[in-house]
mmCIF file of C-alpha atoms in Angstrom:
data_model
loop_
_atom_site.group_PDB
_atom_site.id
_atom_site.type_symbol
_atom_site.label_atom_id
_atom_site.label_comp_id
_atom_site.label_asym_id
_atom_site.label_seq_id
_atom_site.Cartn_x
_atom_site.Cartn_y
_atom_site.Cartn_z
ATOM 1 C CA MET A 1 90.084 32.865 268.191
ATOM 2 C CA ILE A 2 89.514 36.445 269.366
ATOM 3 C CA ARG A 3 87.928 36.456 272.849
ATOM 4 C CA LYS A 4 84.674 38.596 273.209
ATOM 5 C CA SER A 5 86.601 40.462 275.937
ATOM 6 C CA MET A 6 89.136 41.408 273.807
ATOM 7 C CA LEU A 7 86.664 42.574 271.006
ATOM 8 C CA ILE A 8 85.297 45.704 272.602
ATOM 9 C CA ALA A 9 88.241 47.697 273.920
ATOM 10 C CA ALA A 10 87.130 51.017 274.942
ATOM 11 C CA GLY A 11 83.455 50.665 275.638
ATOM 12 C CA SER A 12 82.043 51.040 272.027
ATOM 13 C CA LEU A 13 82.369 49.754 268.500
ATOM 14 C CA ALA A 14 84.335 52.833 267.757
ATOM 15 C CA ALA A 15 87.059 51.482 269.765
ATOM 16 C CA LEU A 16 86.634 48.011 268.342
ATOM 17 C CA SER A 17 88.330 48.845 265.114
ATOM 18 C CA ILE A 18 91.672 47.895 266.241
ATOM 19 C CA SER A 19 91.750 50.473 268.986
ATOM 20 C CA THR A 20 94.698 52.300 270.496
ATOM 21 C CA ALA A 21 92.745 51.522 273.839
ATOM 22 C CA ALA A 22 93.200 47.827 273.310
ATOM 23 C CA MET A 23 96.755 48.391 272.321
ATOM 24 C CA ALA A 24 97.181 50.619 275.448
ATOM 25 C CA GLN A 25 96.550 47.892 277.987
ATOM 26 C CA GLY A 26 100.181 46.470 278.157
ATOM 27 C CA ASP A 27 100.681 42.744 277.313
ATOM 28 C CA ARG A 28 96.989 42.447 276.084
ATOM 29 C CA GLY A 29 97.674 45.403 273.661
ATOM 30 C CA LYS A 30 100.640 43.779 272.392
ATOM 31 C CA ASP A 31 98.683 40.408 271.873
ATOM 32 C CA MET A 32 96.051 42.350 269.977
ATOM 33 C CA PHE A 33 98.840 44.064 267.607
ATOM 34 C CA GLU A 34 100.189 40.522 267.021
ATOM 35 C CA ARG A 35 96.848 39.133 266.287
ATOM 36 C CA VAL A 36 95.906 41.926 263.854
ATOM 37 C CA ASP A 37 99.381 41.917 262.202
ATOM 38 C CA THR A 38 98.677 38.376 260.574
ATOM 39 C CA ASN A 39 101.806 38.245 258.492
ATOM 40 C CA GLY A 40 104.093 39.430 261.473
ATOM 41 C CA ASP A 41 105.748 42.233 259.697
ATOM 42 C CA GLY A 42 105.173 44.850 262.383
ATOM 43 C CA VAL A 43 102.794 46.742 260.406
ATOM 44 C CA ILE A 44 98.982 46.701 260.742
ATOM 45 C CA THR A 45 97.824 47.402 257.118
ATOM 46 C CA PRO A 46 94.219 48.572 256.085
ATOM 47 C CA ALA A 47 93.555 45.064 254.744
ATOM 48 C CA GLU A 48 94.683 43.439 258.176
ATOM 49 C CA ARG A 49 92.350 45.912 260.041
ATOM 50 C CA ASP A 50 89.502 45.115 257.691
ATOM 51 C CA ALA A 51 90.074 41.385 258.352
ATOM 52 C CA ALA A 52 90.067 41.932 262.030
ATOM 53 C CA LYS A 53 87.018 44.169 261.998
ATOM 54 C CA LEU A 54 85.158 41.431 259.894
ATOM 55 C CA ALA A 55 86.076 38.778 262.451
ATOM 56 C CA MET A 56 84.916 41.173 265.278
ATOM 57 C CA PHE A 57 81.612 41.742 263.554
ATOM 58 C CA ILE A 58 81.008 38.160 262.873
ATOM 59 C CA GLU A 59 81.681 37.481 266.764
ATOM 60 C CA LEU A 60 79.227 40.160 267.673
ATOM 61 C CA ASP A 61 76.590 39.177 265.210
ATOM 62 C CA ALA A 62 75.727 36.351 267.764
ATOM 63 C CA ASP A 63 72.689 34.969 265.816
ATOM 64 C CA GLY A 64 74.449 35.174 262.494
ATOM 65 C CA ASN A 65 71.845 37.311 260.586
ATOM 66 C CA GLY A 66 74.387 39.728 259.306
ATOM 67 C CA TYR A 67 73.436 42.419 261.634
ATOM 68 C CA VAL A 68 74.315 43.358 265.028
ATOM 69 C CA THR A 69 71.472 44.517 266.905
ATOM 70 C CA GLU A 70 71.376 46.583 270.244
ATOM 71 C CA GLU A 71 70.628 43.615 272.347
ATOM 72 C CA GLU A 72 73.774 41.776 270.673
ATOM 73 C CA MET A 73 75.919 44.804 271.344
ATOM 74 C CA LYS A 74 74.581 45.254 274.992
ATOM 75 C CA ALA A 75 75.592 41.613 275.639
ATOM 76 C CA ALA A 76 78.934 42.224 274.084
ATOM 77 C CA GLN A 77 79.489 45.274 276.310
ATOM 78 C CA GLU A 78 78.343 43.410 279.340
ATOM 79 C CA ALA A 79 80.875 40.606 278.608
ATOM 80 C CA ARG A 80 83.522 43.434 278.276
ATOM 81 C CA ARG A 81 82.700 45.127 281.512
ATOM 82 C CA THR A 82 82.582 41.849 283.479
ATOM 83 C CA GLY A 83 86.149 41.155 282.016
ATOM 84 C CA MET A 84 87.153 44.728 283.004
ATOM 85 C CA LYS A 85 85.882 44.494 286.453
ATOM 86 C CA GLU A 86 87.651 41.290 287.024
ATOM 87 C CA ARG A 87 90.871 42.752 285.503
ATOM 88 C CA MET A 88 90.537 45.844 287.541
ATOM 89 C CA ALA A 89 90.168 43.798 290.921
ATOM 90 C CA GLU A 90 92.930 41.908 290.129
ATOM 91 C CA ARG A 91 95.054 44.950 289.518
ATOM 92 C CA ILE A 92 93.944 46.463 292.716
ATOM 93 C CA ALA A 93 94.811 43.274 294.526
ATOM 94 C CA GLU A 94 98.295 43.579 293.107
ATOM 95 C CA ARG A 95 98.843 47.029 294.080
ATOM 96 C CA ARG A 96 97.688 46.500 297.482
ATOM 97 C CA ALA A 97 100.006 43.645 297.777
ATOM 98 C CA GLY A 98 102.888 46.178 296.787
ATOM 99 C CA ALA A 99 103.132 45.146 293.335
ATOM 100 C CA GLY A 100 93.190 51.983 285.571
ATOM 101 C CA ASN A 101 90.235 52.856 286.302
ATOM 102 C CA GLU A 102 87.108 51.127 284.730
ATOM 103 C CA ALA A 103 86.229 52.518 281.174
ATOM 104 C CA ARG A 104 83.516 54.904 280.910
ATOM 105 C CA ASP A 105 80.522 54.205 278.894
ATOM 106 C CA ARG A 106 80.898 56.371 275.642
ATOM 107 C CA GLY A 107 77.279 56.325 274.547
ATOM 108 C CA ASN A 108 75.316 53.767 272.599
ATOM 109 C CA PRO A 109 77.499 52.229 269.850
ATOM 110 C CA VAL A 110 74.517 51.155 267.693
ATOM 111 C CA ASP A 111 73.473 55.077 267.468
ATOM 112 C CA ARG A 112 77.103 55.877 266.148
ATOM 113 C CA LEU A 113 77.444 53.117 263.536
ATOM 114 C CA ASP A 114 73.945 52.708 262.333
ATOM 115 C CA THR A 115 74.259 55.205 259.341
ATOM 116 C CA ASP A 116 71.049 54.458 257.831
ATOM 117 C CA GLY A 117 69.050 54.756 261.115
ATOM 118 C CA ASP A 118 67.388 51.278 260.958
ATOM 119 C CA GLY A 119 68.286 50.454 264.494
ATOM 120 C CA VAL A 120 70.871 47.611 263.438
ATOM 121 C CA ILE A 121 74.427 47.627 262.217
ATOM 122 C CA SER A 122 74.956 46.037 258.993
ATOM 123 C CA GLN A 123 78.172 44.545 257.981
ATOM 124 C CA ALA A 124 78.833 47.213 255.373
ATOM 125 C CA GLU A 125 78.151 49.877 258.116
ATOM 126 C CA PHE A 126 80.616 48.302 260.582
ATOM 127 C CA LEU A 127 83.404 47.621 258.014
ATOM 128 C CA ALA A 128 83.073 51.290 256.825
ATOM 129 C CA HIS A 129 83.697 52.895 260.183
ATOM 130 C CA GLU A 130 87.048 54.006 260.968
ATOM 131 C CA PRO A 131 87.490 55.390 264.553
ATOM 132 C CA GLU A 132 88.960 58.675 264.521
ATOM 133 C CA HIS A 133 91.593 57.791 267.084
ATOM 134 C CA LEU A 134 93.286 55.702 264.513
ATOM 135 C CA ASP A 135 94.568 58.988 262.683
ATOM 136 C CA LYS A 136 96.320 59.788 266.233
ATOM 137 C CA VAL A 137 98.008 56.436 266.131
ATOM 138 C CA ASP A 138 99.052 56.356 262.246
ATOM 139 C CA THR A 139 101.309 59.378 262.886
ATOM 140 C CA ASP A 140 102.980 59.195 259.552
ATOM 141 C CA GLY A 141 99.448 59.071 257.961
ATOM 142 C CA ASP A 142 100.328 56.283 255.532
ATOM 143 C CA GLY A 143 97.179 54.397 256.445
ATOM 144 C CA ASN A 144 99.496 51.596 258.374
ATOM 145 C CA ILE A 145 100.024 51.175 261.935
ATOM 146 C CA THR A 146 103.646 50.151 262.902
ATOM 147 C CA ARG A 147 104.561 48.511 266.090
ATOM 148 C CA ALA A 148 106.462 51.748 266.901
ATOM 149 C CA GLU A 149 103.254 53.843 266.526
ATOM 150 C CA ALA A 150 101.251 51.372 268.448
ATOM 151 C CA ASP A 151 103.990 51.450 271.203
ATOM 152 C CA ALA A 152 103.943 55.417 271.244
ATOM 153 C CA ALA A 153 100.182 55.460 271.482
ATOM 154 C CA ARG A 154 100.019 52.882 274.313
ATOM 155 C CA GLU A 155 102.729 55.013 276.319
ATOM 156 C CA ALA A 156 100.715 58.282 275.517
ATOM 157 C CA MET A 157 97.560 56.509 276.909
ATOM 158 C CA ARG A 158 99.507 55.236 280.002
ATOM 159 C CA GLU A 159 100.752 58.823 280.674
ATOM 160 C CA THR A 160 97.247 60.443 280.260
ATOM 161 C CA MET A 161 95.802 57.896 282.687
ATOM 162 C CA LYS A 162 98.445 58.535 285.118
ATOM 163 C CA GLN A 163 97.773 62.134 285.039
ATOM 164 C CA ARG A 164 93.944 61.623 285.461
ATOM 165 C CA TRP A 165 94.641 59.267 288.560
ATOM 166 C CA ALA A 166 97.035 61.860 289.901
ATOM 167 C CA ASP A 167 94.409 64.826 289.276
ATOM 168 C CA ARG A 168 91.770 62.416 291.090
ATOM 169 C CA LYS A 169 93.797 61.840 294.036
ATOM 170 C CA SER A 170 94.839 65.430 294.572
ATOM 171 C CA GLY A 171 91.195 66.555 294.242
ATOM 172 C CA LYS A 172 90.934 67.763 290.574
ATOM 173 C CA SER A 173 88.427 66.655 287.894
ATOM 174 C CA GLY A 174 89.766 65.132 284.708
ATOM 175 C CA THR A 175 89.850 68.537 283.278
ATOM 176 C CA GLY A 176 92.200 69.978 285.932
ATOM 177 C CA ARG A 177 89.718 72.064 287.778
ATOM 178 C CA GLU A 178 89.109 71.506 291.564
ATOM 179 C CA ASP A 179 86.149 69.419 292.490
#
């Protein structure tokens, strides 16, 4: 079963749809890829993404009424944040022992996915949503995400985060400007 902490990868439902953010988190990302690639062929097809999205929707729809409310979304986000804080604390402890950064809130996901404006996300609205970032992962544009594409996206995300961290340490904002 997909754990709630794995469901919301980048702070919003936009990232839920088999996000590169989830894939970009090291071994957890590999687990996500393998969970979604149900036939183990190294390719995430649109059908496999749809099945994973449906599973995520069912998990988010805590009361099982076929809609995701803002309250259900907030509860899922809180669970994600708690998990992220715990993982961040572990990473910081590992670094201090010699061995990123908590995700920013990216707005209200209900507002982004509630296309009919009724205040809840229907199953149809949820399943119809395709995050823009998937176009960046699917570099050959065939609608499938291969292991190589996911690995390349994960590495690009790591490099971006390393640069942001370096910029912050040097007194620059994430945009490269001096603070």
